[in-house]
């Protein structure tokens, strides 16, 4: 029986090696953008939790552009981006209506 350890094969064809190099760079860029997306959302949620209307509105405005840029680049589906923006907008609006 073969061992359970996973052995990574090295690519021998030049185009395959180039693809691997590109994948590493693309993965790093996409990870950074996903992190930026999460940070933007957390900023809005923290402002809403604190009850700061002005800060929440500013954070939401900034988060919208981050969310849109990520959807445009294809990292997230456009419907996922729309869902996040909609839910954040509802929370910011509820905050302004509550007080």
XYZ file of N, CA, C and O in Angstrom:
396
model
N 0.838 -1.181 0.000
C 0.000 0.000 0.000
C 0.882 1.243 0.000
O 1.888 1.296 0.693
N 0.477 2.233 -0.749
C 1.248 3.471 -0.864
C 1.120 4.287 0.416
O 0.127 4.192 1.149
N 2.127 5.074 0.659
C 2.078 5.906 1.855
C 1.083 7.044 1.671
O 0.769 7.440 0.548
N 0.604 7.583 2.766
C -0.428 8.614 2.725
C 0.140 10.017 2.510
O -0.616 10.959 2.338
N 1.471 10.143 2.514
C 2.048 11.474 2.344
C 1.846 11.954 0.914
O 1.883 11.185 -0.037
N 1.612 13.244 0.793
C 1.361 13.835 -0.506
C 2.670 14.337 -1.084
O 3.351 15.158 -0.477
N 3.028 13.854 -2.246
C 4.251 14.287 -2.895
C 3.874 15.216 -4.036
O 3.047 14.869 -4.882
N 4.452 16.412 -4.036
C 4.144 17.385 -5.070
C 5.061 17.154 -6.261
O 6.280 17.089 -6.113
N 4.471 16.995 -7.425
C 5.259 16.765 -8.625
C 5.737 18.097 -9.182
O 5.000 19.088 -9.154
N 6.937 18.105 -9.701
C 7.438 19.306 -10.357
C 7.075 19.243 -11.831
O 7.108 18.177 -12.442
N 6.753 20.372 -12.359
C 6.365 20.459 -13.760
C 7.618 20.490 -14.617
O 8.591 21.171 -14.295
N 7.605 19.763 -15.715
C 8.795 19.695 -16.572
C 8.690 20.594 -17.790
O 9.692 21.048 -18.318
N 7.493 20.846 -18.242
C 7.309 21.652 -19.451
C 7.445 23.130 -19.079
O 6.952 23.577 -18.035
N 8.099 23.894 -19.930
C 8.387 25.305 -19.645
C 7.119 26.108 -19.417
O 7.051 26.933 -18.496
N 6.099 25.868 -20.223
C 4.848 26.621 -20.062
C 4.187 26.284 -18.729
O 3.563 27.140 -18.094
N 4.347 25.041 -18.283
C 3.803 24.637 -16.990
C 4.539 25.302 -15.842
O 3.933 25.713 -14.856
N 5.877 25.410 -15.978
C 6.659 26.096 -14.937
C 6.279 27.569 -14.862
O 6.146 28.136 -13.773
N 6.064 28.175 -16.019
C 5.645 29.582 -16.046
C 4.274 29.730 -15.385
O 4.036 30.673 -14.627
N 3.377 28.810 -15.656
C 2.029 28.839 -15.073
C 2.107 28.766 -13.545
O 1.376 29.462 -12.842
N 2.994 27.926 -13.036
C 3.171 27.795 -11.591
C 3.655 29.114 -11.003
O 3.166 29.566 -9.964
N 4.637 29.752 -11.682
C 5.134 31.051 -11.203
C 4.020 32.090 -11.196
O 3.873 32.853 -10.240
N 3.224 32.108 -12.249
C 2.126 33.071 -12.329
C 1.085 32.810 -11.250
O 0.558 33.755 -10.645
N 0.790 31.537 -11.013
C -0.211 31.181 -10.011
C 0.182 31.659 -8.619
O -0.676 32.097 -7.839
N 1.457 31.593 -8.307
C 1.930 32.055 -7.000
C 1.680 33.555 -6.852
O 1.170 34.018 -5.825
N 2.006 34.307 -7.894
C 1.809 35.761 -7.841
C 0.329 36.125 -7.781
O -0.094 36.996 -7.009
N -0.470 35.453 -8.602
C -1.903 35.742 -8.645
C -2.561 35.393 -7.320
O -3.411 36.138 -6.814
N -2.161 34.255 -6.738
C -2.715 33.834 -5.454
C -2.399 34.852 -4.364
O -3.253 35.183 -3.537
N -1.175 35.378 -4.372
C -0.789 36.376 -3.374
C -1.608 37.654 -3.546
O -2.075 38.249 -2.564
N -1.800 38.077 -4.790
C -2.571 39.293 -5.058
C -4.024 39.114 -4.644
O -4.624 40.007 -4.018
N -4.602 37.968 -4.987
C -5.999 37.704 -4.637
C -6.184 37.604 -3.124
O -7.188 38.079 -2.584
N -5.223 37.015 -2.439
C -5.307 36.913 -0.980
C -5.284 38.294 -0.345
O -6.034 38.569 0.605
N -4.441 39.168 -0.867
C -4.365 40.535 -0.337
C -5.686 41.277 -0.564
O -6.167 41.988 0.323
N -6.285 41.087 -1.728
C -7.551 41.765 -2.020
C -8.685 41.212 -1.157
O -9.550 41.976 -0.707
N -8.700 39.888 -0.936
C -9.730 39.316 -0.057
C -9.588 39.848 1.361
O -10.579 40.137 2.043
N -8.349 40.022 1.808
C -8.094 40.569 3.133
C -8.585 42.014 3.211
O -9.198 42.422 4.208
N -8.325 42.774 2.161
C -8.778 44.170 2.104
C -10.305 44.240 2.156
O -10.885 45.104 2.824
N -10.960 43.304 1.473
C -12.415 43.206 1.468
C -12.949 42.961 2.876
O -13.849 43.658 3.350
N -12.361 41.979 3.565
C -12.815 41.660 4.925
C -12.589 42.822 5.879
O -13.419 43.110 6.744
N -11.447 43.493 5.733
C -11.123 44.619 6.603
C -12.121 45.754 6.395
O -12.556 46.390 7.359
N -12.492 46.008 5.139
C -13.446 47.074 4.839
C -14.798 46.775 5.474
O -15.436 47.672 6.057
N -15.229 45.532 5.394
C -16.521 45.155 5.973
C -16.478 45.273 7.493
O -17.412 45.772 8.118
N -15.372 44.820 8.093
C -15.244 44.913 9.548
C -15.270 46.351 10.014
O -15.820 46.663 11.075
N -14.693 47.250 9.234
C -14.702 48.669 9.593
C -16.112 49.220 9.672
O -16.448 49.975 10.589
N -16.947 48.846 8.719
C -18.342 49.303 8.724
C -19.082 48.695 9.904
O -19.797 49.401 10.630
N -18.899 47.400 10.121
C -19.624 46.732 11.202
C -19.233 47.274 12.576
O -20.088 47.427 13.458
N -17.948 47.599 12.757
C -17.505 48.168 14.027
C -18.110 49.541 14.260
O -18.515 49.878 15.377
N -18.184 50.346 13.212
C -18.776 51.683 13.333
C -20.268 51.580 13.642
O -20.792 52.361 14.445
N -20.943 50.627 13.015
C -22.371 50.425 13.285
C -22.567 49.958 14.722
O -23.458 50.440 15.434
N -21.705 49.031 15.157
C -21.806 48.507 16.522
C -21.588 49.620 17.551
O -22.251 49.659 18.589
N -20.655 50.520 17.239
C -20.372 51.624 18.155
C -21.473 52.679 18.133
O -21.558 53.500 19.048
N -22.300 52.680 17.092
C -23.387 53.644 17.000
C -22.963 54.976 16.410
O -23.672 55.972 16.538
N -21.825 55.015 15.754
C -21.300 56.249 15.158
C -21.809 56.365 13.726
O -21.316 55.694 12.819
N -22.828 57.227 13.518
C -23.455 57.341 12.202
C -22.504 57.865 11.135
O -22.418 57.323 10.037
N -21.791 58.929 11.462
C -20.910 59.556 10.475
C -19.775 58.615 10.069
O -19.463 58.475 8.881
N -19.187 57.976 11.068
C -18.084 57.053 10.783
C -18.574 55.851 9.985
O -17.887 55.379 9.071
N -19.766 55.362 10.305
C -20.339 54.221 9.590
C -20.605 54.585 8.134
O -20.332 53.790 7.227
N -21.122 55.778 7.899
C -21.399 56.204 6.527
C -20.110 56.339 5.721
O -20.050 55.932 4.554
N -19.079 56.913 6.342
C -17.789 57.050 5.650
C -17.168 55.683 5.357
O -16.651 55.446 4.260
N -17.225 54.804 6.346
C -16.656 53.469 6.173
C -17.415 52.700 5.099
O -16.812 51.968 4.308
N -18.729 52.882 5.053
C -19.535 52.207 4.038
C -19.194 52.708 2.640
O -19.095 51.931 1.692
N -18.983 54.004 2.530
C -18.627 54.591 1.232
C -17.299 54.008 0.733
O -17.146 53.661 -0.439
N -16.336 53.891 1.642
C -15.043 53.316 1.282
C -15.172 51.827 0.961
O -14.545 51.324 0.018
N -15.997 51.135 1.733
C -16.170 49.694 1.537
C -16.841 49.399 0.195
O -16.513 48.394 -0.448
N -17.734 50.267 -0.226
C -18.414 50.055 -1.506
C -17.424 49.984 -2.656
O -17.516 49.107 -3.514
N -16.465 50.891 -2.671
C -15.503 50.890 -3.774
C -14.610 49.651 -3.726
O -14.274 49.087 -4.764
N -14.247 49.217 -2.519
C -13.431 48.005 -2.382
C -14.212 46.791 -2.874
O -13.688 45.963 -3.636
N -15.463 46.690 -2.473
C -16.303 45.557 -2.860
C -16.507 45.541 -4.378
O -16.410 44.489 -5.020
N -16.762 46.705 -4.960
C -16.967 46.776 -6.404
C -15.714 46.399 -7.178
O -15.779 45.691 -8.183
N -14.566 46.864 -6.700
C -13.325 46.560 -7.423
C -13.019 45.069 -7.381
O -12.535 44.499 -8.364
N -13.329 44.428 -6.271
C -13.087 42.993 -6.156
C -14.042 42.206 -7.056
O -13.651 41.226 -7.677
N -15.282 42.675 -7.166
C -16.234 42.007 -8.058
C -15.828 42.210 -9.512
O -15.947 41.291 -10.328
N -15.332 43.397 -9.844
C -14.900 43.673 -11.217
C -13.716 42.794 -11.618
O -13.587 42.409 -12.778
N -12.850 42.500 -10.660
C -11.679 41.672 -10.957
C -12.011 40.188 -10.992
O -11.173 39.368 -11.355
N -13.223 39.834 -10.598
C -13.647 38.441 -10.686
C -13.245 37.592 -9.502
O -13.351 36.366 -9.555
N -12.785 38.213 -8.430
C -12.403 37.447 -7.247
C -13.652 36.930 -6.546
O -13.701 35.792 -6.076
N -14.676 37.783 -6.479
C -15.986 37.375 -5.979
C -17.008 37.584 -7.083
O -16.831 38.442 -7.946
N -18.067 36.823 -7.030
C -19.151 36.987 -7.994
C -19.852 38.312 -7.733
O -19.911 38.783 -6.593
N -20.403 38.905 -8.783
C -21.049 40.210 -8.643
C -22.250 40.152 -7.713
O -22.541 41.112 -7.000
N -22.927 39.008 -7.670
C -24.080 38.886 -6.772
C -23.642 38.848 -5.303
O -24.340 39.364 -4.427
N -22.499 38.237 -5.047
C -21.975 38.216 -3.678
C -21.626 39.635 -3.246
O -21.915 40.043 -2.117
N -21.019 40.379 -4.154
C -20.667 41.766 -3.850
C -21.930 42.582 -3.583
O -21.988 43.364 -2.627
N -22.941 42.397 -4.409
C -24.198 43.128 -4.244
C -24.863 42.767 -2.914
O -25.410 43.641 -2.227
N -24.785 41.499 -2.547
C -25.385 41.057 -1.282
C -24.696 41.716 -0.093
O -25.352 42.220 0.821
N -23.375 41.764 -0.115
C -22.644 42.391 0.983
C -22.958 43.884 1.068
O -23.181 44.420 2.156
N -22.974 44.557 -0.077
C -23.267 45.994 -0.077
C -24.674 46.262 0.436
O -24.895 47.190 1.212
N -25.614 45.422 0.023
C -27.004 45.595 0.438
C -27.159 45.437 1.950
O -27.826 46.231 2.613
N -26.525 44.421 2.492
C -26.646 44.168 3.932
C -25.964 45.255 4.754
O -26.473 45.667 5.802
N -24.819 45.715 4.269
C -24.139 46.806 4.982
C -24.957 48.088 4.910
O -25.074 48.815 5.900
N -25.539 48.367 3.744
C -26.358 49.574 3.579
C -27.559 49.540 4.511
O -27.928 50.558 5.108
N -28.162 48.351 4.651
C -29.318 48.217 5.536
C -28.930 48.496 6.986
O -29.677 49.142 7.732
N -27.749 48.038 7.388
C -27.309 48.274 8.774
C -27.001 49.737 9.019
O -27.337 50.283 10.076
N -26.384 50.388 8.038
C -26.070 51.820 8.185
C -27.357 52.628 8.200
O -27.507 53.557 8.997
N -28.312 52.254 7.360
C -29.589 52.958 7.300
C -30.379 52.768 8.594
O -30.968 53.724 9.132
N -30.377 51.559 9.127
C -31.061 51.282 10.392
C -30.459 52.091 11.525
O -31.162 52.551 12.426
N -29.156 52.285 11.475
C -28.471 53.078 12.498
C -28.919 54.526 12.458
O -29.167 55.137 13.485
N -29.046 55.063 11.240
C -29.444 56.460 11.122
C -30.924 56.666 11.450
O -31.322 57.719 11.931
N -31.748 55.652 11.187
C -33.172 55.765 11.504
C -33.459 55.562 12.991
O -34.423 56.110 13.519
N -32.612 54.768 13.658
C -32.847 54.448 15.067
C -32.702 55.666 15.976
O -33.424 55.828 16.938
N -31.758 56.529 15.647
C -31.501 57.666 16.547
C -32.116 58.949 16.080
O -32.799 59.155 15.207
